[in-house]
Short mmCIF file of C-alpha atoms and ligand atoms in Angstrom, two decimals:
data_model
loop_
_atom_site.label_atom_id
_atom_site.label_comp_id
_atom_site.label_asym_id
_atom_site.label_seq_id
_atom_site.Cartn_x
_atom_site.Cartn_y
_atom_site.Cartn_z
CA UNK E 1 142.21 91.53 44.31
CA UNK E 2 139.13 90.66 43.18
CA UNK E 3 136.46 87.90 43.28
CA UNK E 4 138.01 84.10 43.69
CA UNK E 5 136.93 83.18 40.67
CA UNK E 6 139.08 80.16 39.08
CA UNK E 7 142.01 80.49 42.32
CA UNK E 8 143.29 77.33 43.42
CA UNK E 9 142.05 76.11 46.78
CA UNK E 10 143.33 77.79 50.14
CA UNK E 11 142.87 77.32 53.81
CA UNK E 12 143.00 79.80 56.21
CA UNK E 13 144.28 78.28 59.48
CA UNK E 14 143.73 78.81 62.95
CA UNK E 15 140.77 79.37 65.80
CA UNK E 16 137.87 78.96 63.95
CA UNK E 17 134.48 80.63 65.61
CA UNK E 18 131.47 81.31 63.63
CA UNK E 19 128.10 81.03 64.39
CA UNK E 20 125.31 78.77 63.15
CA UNK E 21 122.56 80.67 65.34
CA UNK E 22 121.38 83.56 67.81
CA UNK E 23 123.70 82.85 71.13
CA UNK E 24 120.41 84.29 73.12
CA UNK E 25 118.31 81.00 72.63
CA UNK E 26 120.86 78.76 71.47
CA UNK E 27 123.37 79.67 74.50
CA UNK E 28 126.47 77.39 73.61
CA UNK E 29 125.10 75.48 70.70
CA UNK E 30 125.25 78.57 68.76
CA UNK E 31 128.39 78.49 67.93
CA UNK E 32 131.17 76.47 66.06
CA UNK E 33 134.72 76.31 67.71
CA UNK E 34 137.78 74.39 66.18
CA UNK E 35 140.81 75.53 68.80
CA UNK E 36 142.91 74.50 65.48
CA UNK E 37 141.03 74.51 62.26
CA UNK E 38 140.84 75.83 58.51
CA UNK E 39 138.51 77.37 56.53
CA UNK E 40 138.62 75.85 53.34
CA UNK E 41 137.73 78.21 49.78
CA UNK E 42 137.53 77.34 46.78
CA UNK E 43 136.73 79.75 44.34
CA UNK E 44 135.30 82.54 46.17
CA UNK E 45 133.16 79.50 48.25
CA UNK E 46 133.34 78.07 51.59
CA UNK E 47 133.82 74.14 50.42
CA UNK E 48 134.69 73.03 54.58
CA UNK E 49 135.50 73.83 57.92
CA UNK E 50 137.12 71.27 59.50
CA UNK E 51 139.99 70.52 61.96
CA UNK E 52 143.48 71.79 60.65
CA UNK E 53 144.78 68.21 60.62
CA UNK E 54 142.11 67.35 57.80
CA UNK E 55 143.13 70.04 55.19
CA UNK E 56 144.17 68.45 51.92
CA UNK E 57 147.42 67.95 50.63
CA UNK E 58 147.99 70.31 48.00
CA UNK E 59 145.88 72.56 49.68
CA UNK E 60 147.73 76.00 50.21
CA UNK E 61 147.79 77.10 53.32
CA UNK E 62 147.75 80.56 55.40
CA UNK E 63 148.21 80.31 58.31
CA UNK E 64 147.71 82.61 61.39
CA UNK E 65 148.88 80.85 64.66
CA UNK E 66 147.07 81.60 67.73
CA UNK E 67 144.69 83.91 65.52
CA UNK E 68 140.70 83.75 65.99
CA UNK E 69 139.40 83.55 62.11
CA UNK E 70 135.68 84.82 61.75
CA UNK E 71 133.30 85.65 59.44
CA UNK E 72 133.88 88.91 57.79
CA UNK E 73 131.93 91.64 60.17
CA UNK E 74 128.91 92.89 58.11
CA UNK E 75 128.24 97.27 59.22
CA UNK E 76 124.06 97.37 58.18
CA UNK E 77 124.42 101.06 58.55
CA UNK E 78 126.88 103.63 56.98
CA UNK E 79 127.31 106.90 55.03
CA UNK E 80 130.62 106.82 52.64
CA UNK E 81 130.28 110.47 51.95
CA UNK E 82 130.59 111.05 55.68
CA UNK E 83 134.03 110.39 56.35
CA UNK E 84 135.35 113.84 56.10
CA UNK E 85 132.67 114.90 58.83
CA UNK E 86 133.53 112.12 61.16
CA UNK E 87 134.51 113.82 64.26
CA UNK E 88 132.62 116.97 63.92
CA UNK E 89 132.40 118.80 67.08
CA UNK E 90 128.68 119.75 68.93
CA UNK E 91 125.30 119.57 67.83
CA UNK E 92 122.28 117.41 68.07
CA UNK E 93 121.22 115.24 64.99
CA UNK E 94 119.72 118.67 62.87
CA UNK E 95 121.86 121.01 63.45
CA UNK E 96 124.34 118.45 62.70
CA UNK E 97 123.19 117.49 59.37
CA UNK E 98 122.73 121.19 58.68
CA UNK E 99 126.12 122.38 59.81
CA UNK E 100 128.23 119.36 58.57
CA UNK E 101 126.78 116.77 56.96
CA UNK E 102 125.09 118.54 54.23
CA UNK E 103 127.89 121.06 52.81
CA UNK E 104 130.08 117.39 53.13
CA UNK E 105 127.53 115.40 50.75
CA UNK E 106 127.45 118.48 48.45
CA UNK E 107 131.24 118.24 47.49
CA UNK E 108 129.69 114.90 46.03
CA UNK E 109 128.74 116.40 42.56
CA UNK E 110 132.48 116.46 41.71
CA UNK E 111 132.75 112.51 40.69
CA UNK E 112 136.39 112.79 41.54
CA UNK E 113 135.48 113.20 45.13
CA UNK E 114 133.14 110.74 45.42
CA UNK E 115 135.98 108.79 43.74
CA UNK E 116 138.38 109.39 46.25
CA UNK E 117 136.30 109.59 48.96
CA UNK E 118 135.20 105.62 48.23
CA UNK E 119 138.11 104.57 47.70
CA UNK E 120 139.00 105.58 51.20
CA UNK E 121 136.14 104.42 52.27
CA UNK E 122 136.73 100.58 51.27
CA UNK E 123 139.97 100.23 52.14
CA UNK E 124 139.17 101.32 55.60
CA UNK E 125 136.15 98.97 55.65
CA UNK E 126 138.35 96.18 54.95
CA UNK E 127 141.37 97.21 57.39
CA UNK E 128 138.45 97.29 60.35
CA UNK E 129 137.20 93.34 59.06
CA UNK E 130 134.04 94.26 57.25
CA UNK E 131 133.44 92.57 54.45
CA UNK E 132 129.81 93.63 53.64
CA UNK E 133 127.66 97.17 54.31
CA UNK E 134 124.45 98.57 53.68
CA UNK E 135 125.66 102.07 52.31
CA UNK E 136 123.84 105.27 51.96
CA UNK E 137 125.91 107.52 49.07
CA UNK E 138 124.64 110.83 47.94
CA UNK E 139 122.02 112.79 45.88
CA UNK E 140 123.59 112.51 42.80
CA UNK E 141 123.83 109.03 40.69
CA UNK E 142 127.61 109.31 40.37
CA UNK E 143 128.22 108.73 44.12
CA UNK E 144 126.40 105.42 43.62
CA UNK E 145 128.46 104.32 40.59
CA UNK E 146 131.85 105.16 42.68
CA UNK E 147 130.73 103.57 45.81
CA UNK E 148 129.65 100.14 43.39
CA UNK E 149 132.99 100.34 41.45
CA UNK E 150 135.20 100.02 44.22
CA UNK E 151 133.30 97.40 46.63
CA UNK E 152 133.34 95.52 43.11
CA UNK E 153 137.52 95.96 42.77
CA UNK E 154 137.47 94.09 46.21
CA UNK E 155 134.65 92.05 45.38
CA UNK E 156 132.39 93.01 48.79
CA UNK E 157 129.13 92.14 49.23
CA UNK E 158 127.63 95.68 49.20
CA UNK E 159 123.80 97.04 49.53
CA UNK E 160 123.71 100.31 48.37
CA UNK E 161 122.11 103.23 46.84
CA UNK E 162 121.13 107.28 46.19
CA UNK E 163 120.04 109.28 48.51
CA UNK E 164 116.50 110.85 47.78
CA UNK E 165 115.71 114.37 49.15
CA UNK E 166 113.30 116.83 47.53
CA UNK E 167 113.48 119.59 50.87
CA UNK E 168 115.09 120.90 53.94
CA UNK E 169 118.01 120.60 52.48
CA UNK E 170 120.47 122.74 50.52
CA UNK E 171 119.04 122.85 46.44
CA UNK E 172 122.28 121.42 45.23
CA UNK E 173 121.18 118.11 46.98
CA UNK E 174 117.48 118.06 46.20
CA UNK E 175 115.78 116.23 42.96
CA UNK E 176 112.21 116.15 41.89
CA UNK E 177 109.84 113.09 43.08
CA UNK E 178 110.34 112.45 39.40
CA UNK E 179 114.11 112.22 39.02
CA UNK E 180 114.34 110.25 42.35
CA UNK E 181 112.28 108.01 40.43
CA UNK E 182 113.73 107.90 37.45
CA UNK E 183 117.24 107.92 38.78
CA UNK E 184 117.42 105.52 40.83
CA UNK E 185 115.09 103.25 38.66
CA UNK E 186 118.39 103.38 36.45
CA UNK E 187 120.38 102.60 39.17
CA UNK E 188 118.67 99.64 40.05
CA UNK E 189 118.78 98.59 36.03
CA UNK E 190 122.84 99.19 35.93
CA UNK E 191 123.84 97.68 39.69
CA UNK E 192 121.33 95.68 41.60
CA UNK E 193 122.48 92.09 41.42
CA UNK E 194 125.44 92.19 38.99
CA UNK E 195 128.08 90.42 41.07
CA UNK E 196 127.58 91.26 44.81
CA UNK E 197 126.25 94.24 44.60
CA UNK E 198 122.63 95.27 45.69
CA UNK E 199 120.74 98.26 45.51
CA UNK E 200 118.31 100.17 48.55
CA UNK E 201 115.99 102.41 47.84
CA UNK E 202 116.90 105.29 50.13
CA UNK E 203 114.70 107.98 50.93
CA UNK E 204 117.20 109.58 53.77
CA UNK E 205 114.67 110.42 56.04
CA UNK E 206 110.99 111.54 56.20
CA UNK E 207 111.87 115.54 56.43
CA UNK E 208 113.85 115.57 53.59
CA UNK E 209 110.90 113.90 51.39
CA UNK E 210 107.73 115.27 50.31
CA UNK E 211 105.22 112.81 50.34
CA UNK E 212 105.16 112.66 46.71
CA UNK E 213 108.89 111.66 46.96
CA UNK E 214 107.66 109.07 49.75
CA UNK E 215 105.31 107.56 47.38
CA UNK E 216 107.88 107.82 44.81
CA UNK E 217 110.16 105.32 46.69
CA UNK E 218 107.34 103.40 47.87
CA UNK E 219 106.35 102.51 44.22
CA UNK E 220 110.16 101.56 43.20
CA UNK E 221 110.06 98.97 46.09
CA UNK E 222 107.17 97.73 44.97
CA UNK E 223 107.73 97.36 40.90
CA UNK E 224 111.94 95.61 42.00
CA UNK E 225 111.40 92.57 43.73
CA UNK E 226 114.75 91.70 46.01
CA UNK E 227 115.93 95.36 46.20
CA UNK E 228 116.10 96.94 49.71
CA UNK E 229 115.00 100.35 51.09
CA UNK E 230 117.32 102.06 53.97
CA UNK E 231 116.04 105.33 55.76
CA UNK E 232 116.39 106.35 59.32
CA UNK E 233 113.51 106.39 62.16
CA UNK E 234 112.74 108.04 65.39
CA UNK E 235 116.10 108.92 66.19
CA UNK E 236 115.89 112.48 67.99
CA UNK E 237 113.33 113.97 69.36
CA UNK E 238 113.54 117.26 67.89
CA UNK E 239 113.52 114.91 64.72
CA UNK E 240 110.27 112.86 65.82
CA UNK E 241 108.26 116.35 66.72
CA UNK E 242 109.46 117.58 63.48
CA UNK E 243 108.14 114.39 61.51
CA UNK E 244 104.51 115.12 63.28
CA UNK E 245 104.27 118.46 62.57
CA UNK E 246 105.39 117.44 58.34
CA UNK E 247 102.81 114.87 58.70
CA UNK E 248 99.49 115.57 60.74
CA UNK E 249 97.77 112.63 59.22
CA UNK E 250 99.98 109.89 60.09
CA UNK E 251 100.30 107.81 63.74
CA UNK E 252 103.57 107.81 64.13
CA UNK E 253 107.10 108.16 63.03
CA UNK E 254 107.36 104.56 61.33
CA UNK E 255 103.29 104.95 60.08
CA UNK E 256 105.10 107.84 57.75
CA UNK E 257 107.21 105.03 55.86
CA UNK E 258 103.85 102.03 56.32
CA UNK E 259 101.48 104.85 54.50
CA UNK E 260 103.71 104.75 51.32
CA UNK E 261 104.71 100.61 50.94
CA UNK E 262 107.92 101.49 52.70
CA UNK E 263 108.09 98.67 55.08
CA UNK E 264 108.68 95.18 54.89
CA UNK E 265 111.85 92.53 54.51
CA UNK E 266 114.54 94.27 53.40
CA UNK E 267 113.34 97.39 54.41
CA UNK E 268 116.16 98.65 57.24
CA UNK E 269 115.71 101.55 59.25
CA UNK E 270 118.66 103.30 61.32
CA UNK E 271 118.03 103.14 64.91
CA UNK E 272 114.17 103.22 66.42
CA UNK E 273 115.56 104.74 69.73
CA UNK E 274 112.07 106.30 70.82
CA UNK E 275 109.45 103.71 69.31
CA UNK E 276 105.95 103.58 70.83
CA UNK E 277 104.24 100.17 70.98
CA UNK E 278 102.38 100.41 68.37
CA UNK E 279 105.78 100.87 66.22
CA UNK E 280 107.66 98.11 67.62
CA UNK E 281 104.72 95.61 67.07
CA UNK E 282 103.94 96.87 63.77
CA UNK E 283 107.96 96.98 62.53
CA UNK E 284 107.91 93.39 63.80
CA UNK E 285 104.23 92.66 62.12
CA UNK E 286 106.26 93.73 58.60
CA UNK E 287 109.74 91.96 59.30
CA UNK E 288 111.49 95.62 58.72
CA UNK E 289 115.08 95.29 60.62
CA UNK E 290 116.26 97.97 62.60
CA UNK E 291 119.50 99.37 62.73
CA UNK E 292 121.11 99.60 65.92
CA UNK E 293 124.17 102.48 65.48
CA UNK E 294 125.72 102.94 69.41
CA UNK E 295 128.59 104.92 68.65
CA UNK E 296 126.07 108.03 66.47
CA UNK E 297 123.68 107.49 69.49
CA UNK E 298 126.00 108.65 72.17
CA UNK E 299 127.84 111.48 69.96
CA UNK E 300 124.77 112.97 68.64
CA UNK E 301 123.23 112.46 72.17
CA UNK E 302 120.00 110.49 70.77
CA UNK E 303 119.07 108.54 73.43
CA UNK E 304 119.44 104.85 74.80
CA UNK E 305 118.34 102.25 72.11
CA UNK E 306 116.21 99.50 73.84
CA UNK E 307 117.94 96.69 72.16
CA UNK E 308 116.38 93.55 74.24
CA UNK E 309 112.61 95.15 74.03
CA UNK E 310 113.35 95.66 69.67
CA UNK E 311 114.71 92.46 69.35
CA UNK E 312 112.46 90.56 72.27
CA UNK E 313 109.80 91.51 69.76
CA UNK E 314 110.89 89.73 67.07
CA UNK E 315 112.54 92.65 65.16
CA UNK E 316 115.66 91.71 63.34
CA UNK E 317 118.28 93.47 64.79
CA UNK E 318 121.59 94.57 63.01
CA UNK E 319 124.74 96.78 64.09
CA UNK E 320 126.15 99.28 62.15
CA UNK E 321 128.47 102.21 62.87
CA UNK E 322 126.60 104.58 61.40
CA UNK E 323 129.54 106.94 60.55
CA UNK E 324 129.77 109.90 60.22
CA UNK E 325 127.35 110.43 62.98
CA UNK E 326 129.20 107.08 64.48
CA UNK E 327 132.33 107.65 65.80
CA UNK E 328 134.52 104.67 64.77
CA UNK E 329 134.94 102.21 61.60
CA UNK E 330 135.66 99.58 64.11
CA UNK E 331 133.41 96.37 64.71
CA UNK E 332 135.15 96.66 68.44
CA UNK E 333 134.11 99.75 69.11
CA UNK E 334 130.70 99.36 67.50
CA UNK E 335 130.22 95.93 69.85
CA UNK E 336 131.57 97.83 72.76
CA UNK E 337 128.94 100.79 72.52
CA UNK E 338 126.30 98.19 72.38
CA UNK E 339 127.30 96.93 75.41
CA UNK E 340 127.57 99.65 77.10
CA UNK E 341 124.50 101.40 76.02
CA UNK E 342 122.69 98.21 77.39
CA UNK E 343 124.06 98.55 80.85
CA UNK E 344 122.01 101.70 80.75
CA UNK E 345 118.89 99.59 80.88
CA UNK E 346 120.28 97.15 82.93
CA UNK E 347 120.43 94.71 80.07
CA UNK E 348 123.90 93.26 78.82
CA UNK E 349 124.54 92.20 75.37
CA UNK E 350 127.35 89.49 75.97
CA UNK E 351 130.37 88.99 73.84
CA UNK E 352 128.96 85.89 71.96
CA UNK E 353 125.58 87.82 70.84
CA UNK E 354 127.63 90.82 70.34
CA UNK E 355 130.12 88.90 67.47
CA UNK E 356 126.26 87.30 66.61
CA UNK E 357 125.13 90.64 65.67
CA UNK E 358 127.66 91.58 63.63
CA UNK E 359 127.88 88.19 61.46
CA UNK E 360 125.37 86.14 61.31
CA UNK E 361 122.88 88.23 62.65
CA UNK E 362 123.55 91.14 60.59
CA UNK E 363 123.06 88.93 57.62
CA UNK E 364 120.17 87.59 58.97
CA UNK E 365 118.83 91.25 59.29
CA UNK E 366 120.08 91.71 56.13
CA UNK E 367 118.02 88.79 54.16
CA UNK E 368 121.53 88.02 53.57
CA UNK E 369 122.07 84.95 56.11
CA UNK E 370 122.30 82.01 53.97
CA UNK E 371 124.96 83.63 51.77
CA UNK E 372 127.39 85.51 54.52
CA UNK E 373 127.59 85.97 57.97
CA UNK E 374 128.53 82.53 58.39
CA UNK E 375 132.04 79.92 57.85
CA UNK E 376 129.85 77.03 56.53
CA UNK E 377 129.74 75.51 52.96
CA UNK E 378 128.04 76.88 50.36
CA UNK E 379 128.87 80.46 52.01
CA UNK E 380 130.58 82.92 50.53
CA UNK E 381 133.76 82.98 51.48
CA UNK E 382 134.04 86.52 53.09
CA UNK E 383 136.80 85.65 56.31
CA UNK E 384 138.25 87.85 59.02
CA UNK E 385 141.32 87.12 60.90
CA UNK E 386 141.65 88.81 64.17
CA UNK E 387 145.28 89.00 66.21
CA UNK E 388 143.93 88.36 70.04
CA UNK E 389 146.95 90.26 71.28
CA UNK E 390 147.20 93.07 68.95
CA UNK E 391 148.82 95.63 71.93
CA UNK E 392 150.63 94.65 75.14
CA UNK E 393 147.82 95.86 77.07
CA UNK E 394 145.57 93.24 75.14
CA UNK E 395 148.26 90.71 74.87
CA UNK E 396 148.10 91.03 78.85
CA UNK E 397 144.25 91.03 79.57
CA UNK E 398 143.62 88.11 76.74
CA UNK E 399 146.22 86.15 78.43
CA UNK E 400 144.35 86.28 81.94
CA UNK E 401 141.27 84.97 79.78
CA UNK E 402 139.74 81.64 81.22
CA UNK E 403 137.08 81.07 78.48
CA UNK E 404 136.57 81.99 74.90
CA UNK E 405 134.20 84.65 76.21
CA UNK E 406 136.34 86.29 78.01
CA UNK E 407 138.71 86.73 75.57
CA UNK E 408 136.12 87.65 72.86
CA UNK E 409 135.11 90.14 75.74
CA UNK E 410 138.58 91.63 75.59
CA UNK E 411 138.94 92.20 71.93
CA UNK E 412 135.80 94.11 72.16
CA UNK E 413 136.33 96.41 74.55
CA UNK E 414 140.39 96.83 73.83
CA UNK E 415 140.76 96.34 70.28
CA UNK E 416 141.09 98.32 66.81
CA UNK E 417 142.25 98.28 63.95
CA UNK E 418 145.51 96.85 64.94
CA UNK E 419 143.72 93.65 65.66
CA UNK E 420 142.44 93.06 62.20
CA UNK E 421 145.57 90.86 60.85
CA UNK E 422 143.66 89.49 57.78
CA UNK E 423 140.29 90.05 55.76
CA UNK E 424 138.90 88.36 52.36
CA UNK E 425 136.67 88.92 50.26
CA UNK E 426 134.96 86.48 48.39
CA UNK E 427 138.15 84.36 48.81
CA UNK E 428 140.82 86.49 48.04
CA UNK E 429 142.91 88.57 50.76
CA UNK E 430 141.59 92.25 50.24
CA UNK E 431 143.68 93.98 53.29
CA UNK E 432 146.90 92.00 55.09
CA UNK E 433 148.02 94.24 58.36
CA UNK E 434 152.08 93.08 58.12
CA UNK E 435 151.63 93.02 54.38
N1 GUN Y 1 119.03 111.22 59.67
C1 GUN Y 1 118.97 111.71 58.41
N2 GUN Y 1 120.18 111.72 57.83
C2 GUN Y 1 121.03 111.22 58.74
C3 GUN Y 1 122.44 110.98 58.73
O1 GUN Y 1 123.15 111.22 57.75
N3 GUN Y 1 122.96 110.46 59.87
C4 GUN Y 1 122.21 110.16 60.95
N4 GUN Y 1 122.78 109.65 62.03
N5 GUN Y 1 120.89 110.40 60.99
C5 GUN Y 1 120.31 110.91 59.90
ZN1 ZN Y 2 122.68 107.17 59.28
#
């Protein structure tokens, strides 16, 4: 189960959709459609996408009748270590972390658990249709090595990295400015670009980092060219009062992260609910993507991300689920929340930009978007196959479906798991439902 490598050619048959652009200023021409079509891979590549009639002889063949096949659904925005906290009842985003989250990522010291707990957390990444994630692990070095060592068994495009925290937080999950530094520095040295995997720089949030951590992580992203940082931004208020009161000096929330070389590409921040003006124009100004996470914005009670005004200023906009905070694994559910949270502002985010965001635009977000997001050639070949009538309910309401919209519609508001029939990974089939 691992990368393609030397495997013969295979085409994986049926409704092909991907899309070559942004669905909000490309409207139809966005998008490729073959009603009966193949993806064709050869050796962990996309070599063609053509009509099912043209496949090769010789060729072998998997075939999912009726089935929409899609690029593999990228999550910009998750916490592995968080799984045994998903579903944690009451509190706002502190008390939260405080109550749950922390005591969780503390069990991550025992490398056994971190084991386990990746382990669980890939296969369910891959049963849900991802095939790539920006991951935050834990303090210690070990969670980043177990987190690596099983998206490499399924050969998953994976951004990654350690947590950095040097206060407010329990001592068993604090290091020095100087072993951030020299940790992840090390981590960088052992994972970032061997195979698919890449590493992030991740400070987890401005409380939780003196400013000589900041500047710590500000100097890593400057001395590793092509590595990423990942932190989270104005996401709470109690949060954003908190962050002025740590640091006087500074403008805003986001001017925490500019003062110490923290933004730029590849620098992705987790939500940006409440930004001022002056944050949106200078997080577009630096091309840092933001993170939308709908599903930890409702249960933690955050607040209503302004998706259109983020993105209508030329921010690059990615989904993730943002578990544990996020409340499902599920691309559905994650497209669903957008949705809905966009209704709040009387904005609607329709099914085509919503399977946008999390493919091609989530690579795009991601720096990532000639390489996934996409069925094209030259792509890696990272495929979803989704069953468009997965329950009777959805077998009913997908039937009743006039347009491809419609039906795309459907899956995200009705679907699950159960829906995910197929996903590979770099060419090979890394979770098969009926299998
Ligand atoms: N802010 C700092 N840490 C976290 C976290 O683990 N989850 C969320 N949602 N927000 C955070
Ligand atoms: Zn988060």
């Amino acid at each position: 189960m691992t990368a393609g490598g030397d495997a013969p050619a295979l085409a994986v048959r049926g409704r092909v959709l991907s899309f070559d652009d942004d669905p909000e200023t490309a409207g139809d021409a966005a998008y490729t459609y073959l009603e009966d079509g193949a993806v064709l891979i050869e050796g962990g590549t996309i070599t063609a996408v053509l009509d099912a009639a043209d496949i090769p002889a010789g060729v072998e063949v998997d075939h999912y009748p009726d089935h929409l096949i899609t690029p593999g659904f990228i999550d910009a925005h998750v916490h592995y270590p968080q799984l045994g906290v998903i579903a944690s009842y009451g509190g706002k985003l502190i008390d939260w972390l405080n109550n749950y989250t922390f005591p969780e990522e503390s069990r991550f010291a025992d490398r056994d658990v971190a084991a386990a707990a990746a382990k669980l957390f890939f296969d369910e990444l891959v049963r849900n249709g991802f095939t790539a994630a920006a991951v935050y692990c834990t303090t210690h070095p070990q969670s980043v090595d177990a987190c690596f060592e099983e998206a490499a068994r399924r050969g998953l495009r994976t951004v990654a990295g350690k947590v950095l925290m040097d206060r407010h937080a329990p001592d068993e999950l604090l290091d020095t400015p100087q072993e951030a530094y020299d940790r992840s520095k090390a981590l960088i040295g052992k994972w970032h670009g061997v195979g698919r995997s890449l590493y992030a720089i991740t400070p987890r949030f401005a409380p939780t980092s003196s400013p000589e951590q900041l500047e710590a992580a500000g100097a890593l992203f400057a001395e590793h060219e092509g590595v990423y940082v990942q932190s989270h931004v104005s996401e709470d208020v109690r949060e954003i009062e908190w962050v002025e009161r740590l640091f006087p000096e500074a403008d805003s929330y986001l001017d925490v992260y500019d003062r110490f070389g923290l933004l730029g590409e590849r620098a992705l921040f987790g939500h940006g609910i409440h930004f001022s003006a002056a944050e949106t124009a200078r997080a577009a100004e630096t091309g840092a993507t933001i993170v939308h996470c709908p599903t930890s914005n409702l249960f933690l009670g955050s607040g209503l991300f302004e998706f259109r005004k983020l993105k209508g200023a030329g921010i690059p906009v990615a989904l993730g689920t943002d578990v544990g905070g996020g409340t499902s694994m599920s691309p559905f559910a994650t497209m669903k929340a957008a949705y809905e949270i966009a209704r709040f502002h009387n904005d609607a985010v329709s099914p085509f930009e919503c399977f946008y965001l999390a493919t091609l635009g989530g690579a795009r977000a991601l720096h990532l978007g000639d390489r996934i997001g996409r069925l094209a050639p030259g792509y890696e070949a990272d495929v979803t196959v989704i069953d468009p009538a997965s329950t009777d309910l959805i077998a009913h309401r997908a039937g009743r479906a006039e347009t491809l919209g419609e039906l795309l519609f459907a899956q995200i508001v009705l679907a699950d798991d159960r829906a995910i029939r197929a996903t590979y990974g770099n060419g090979a089939k890394v979770y098969e439902r009926d299998g």
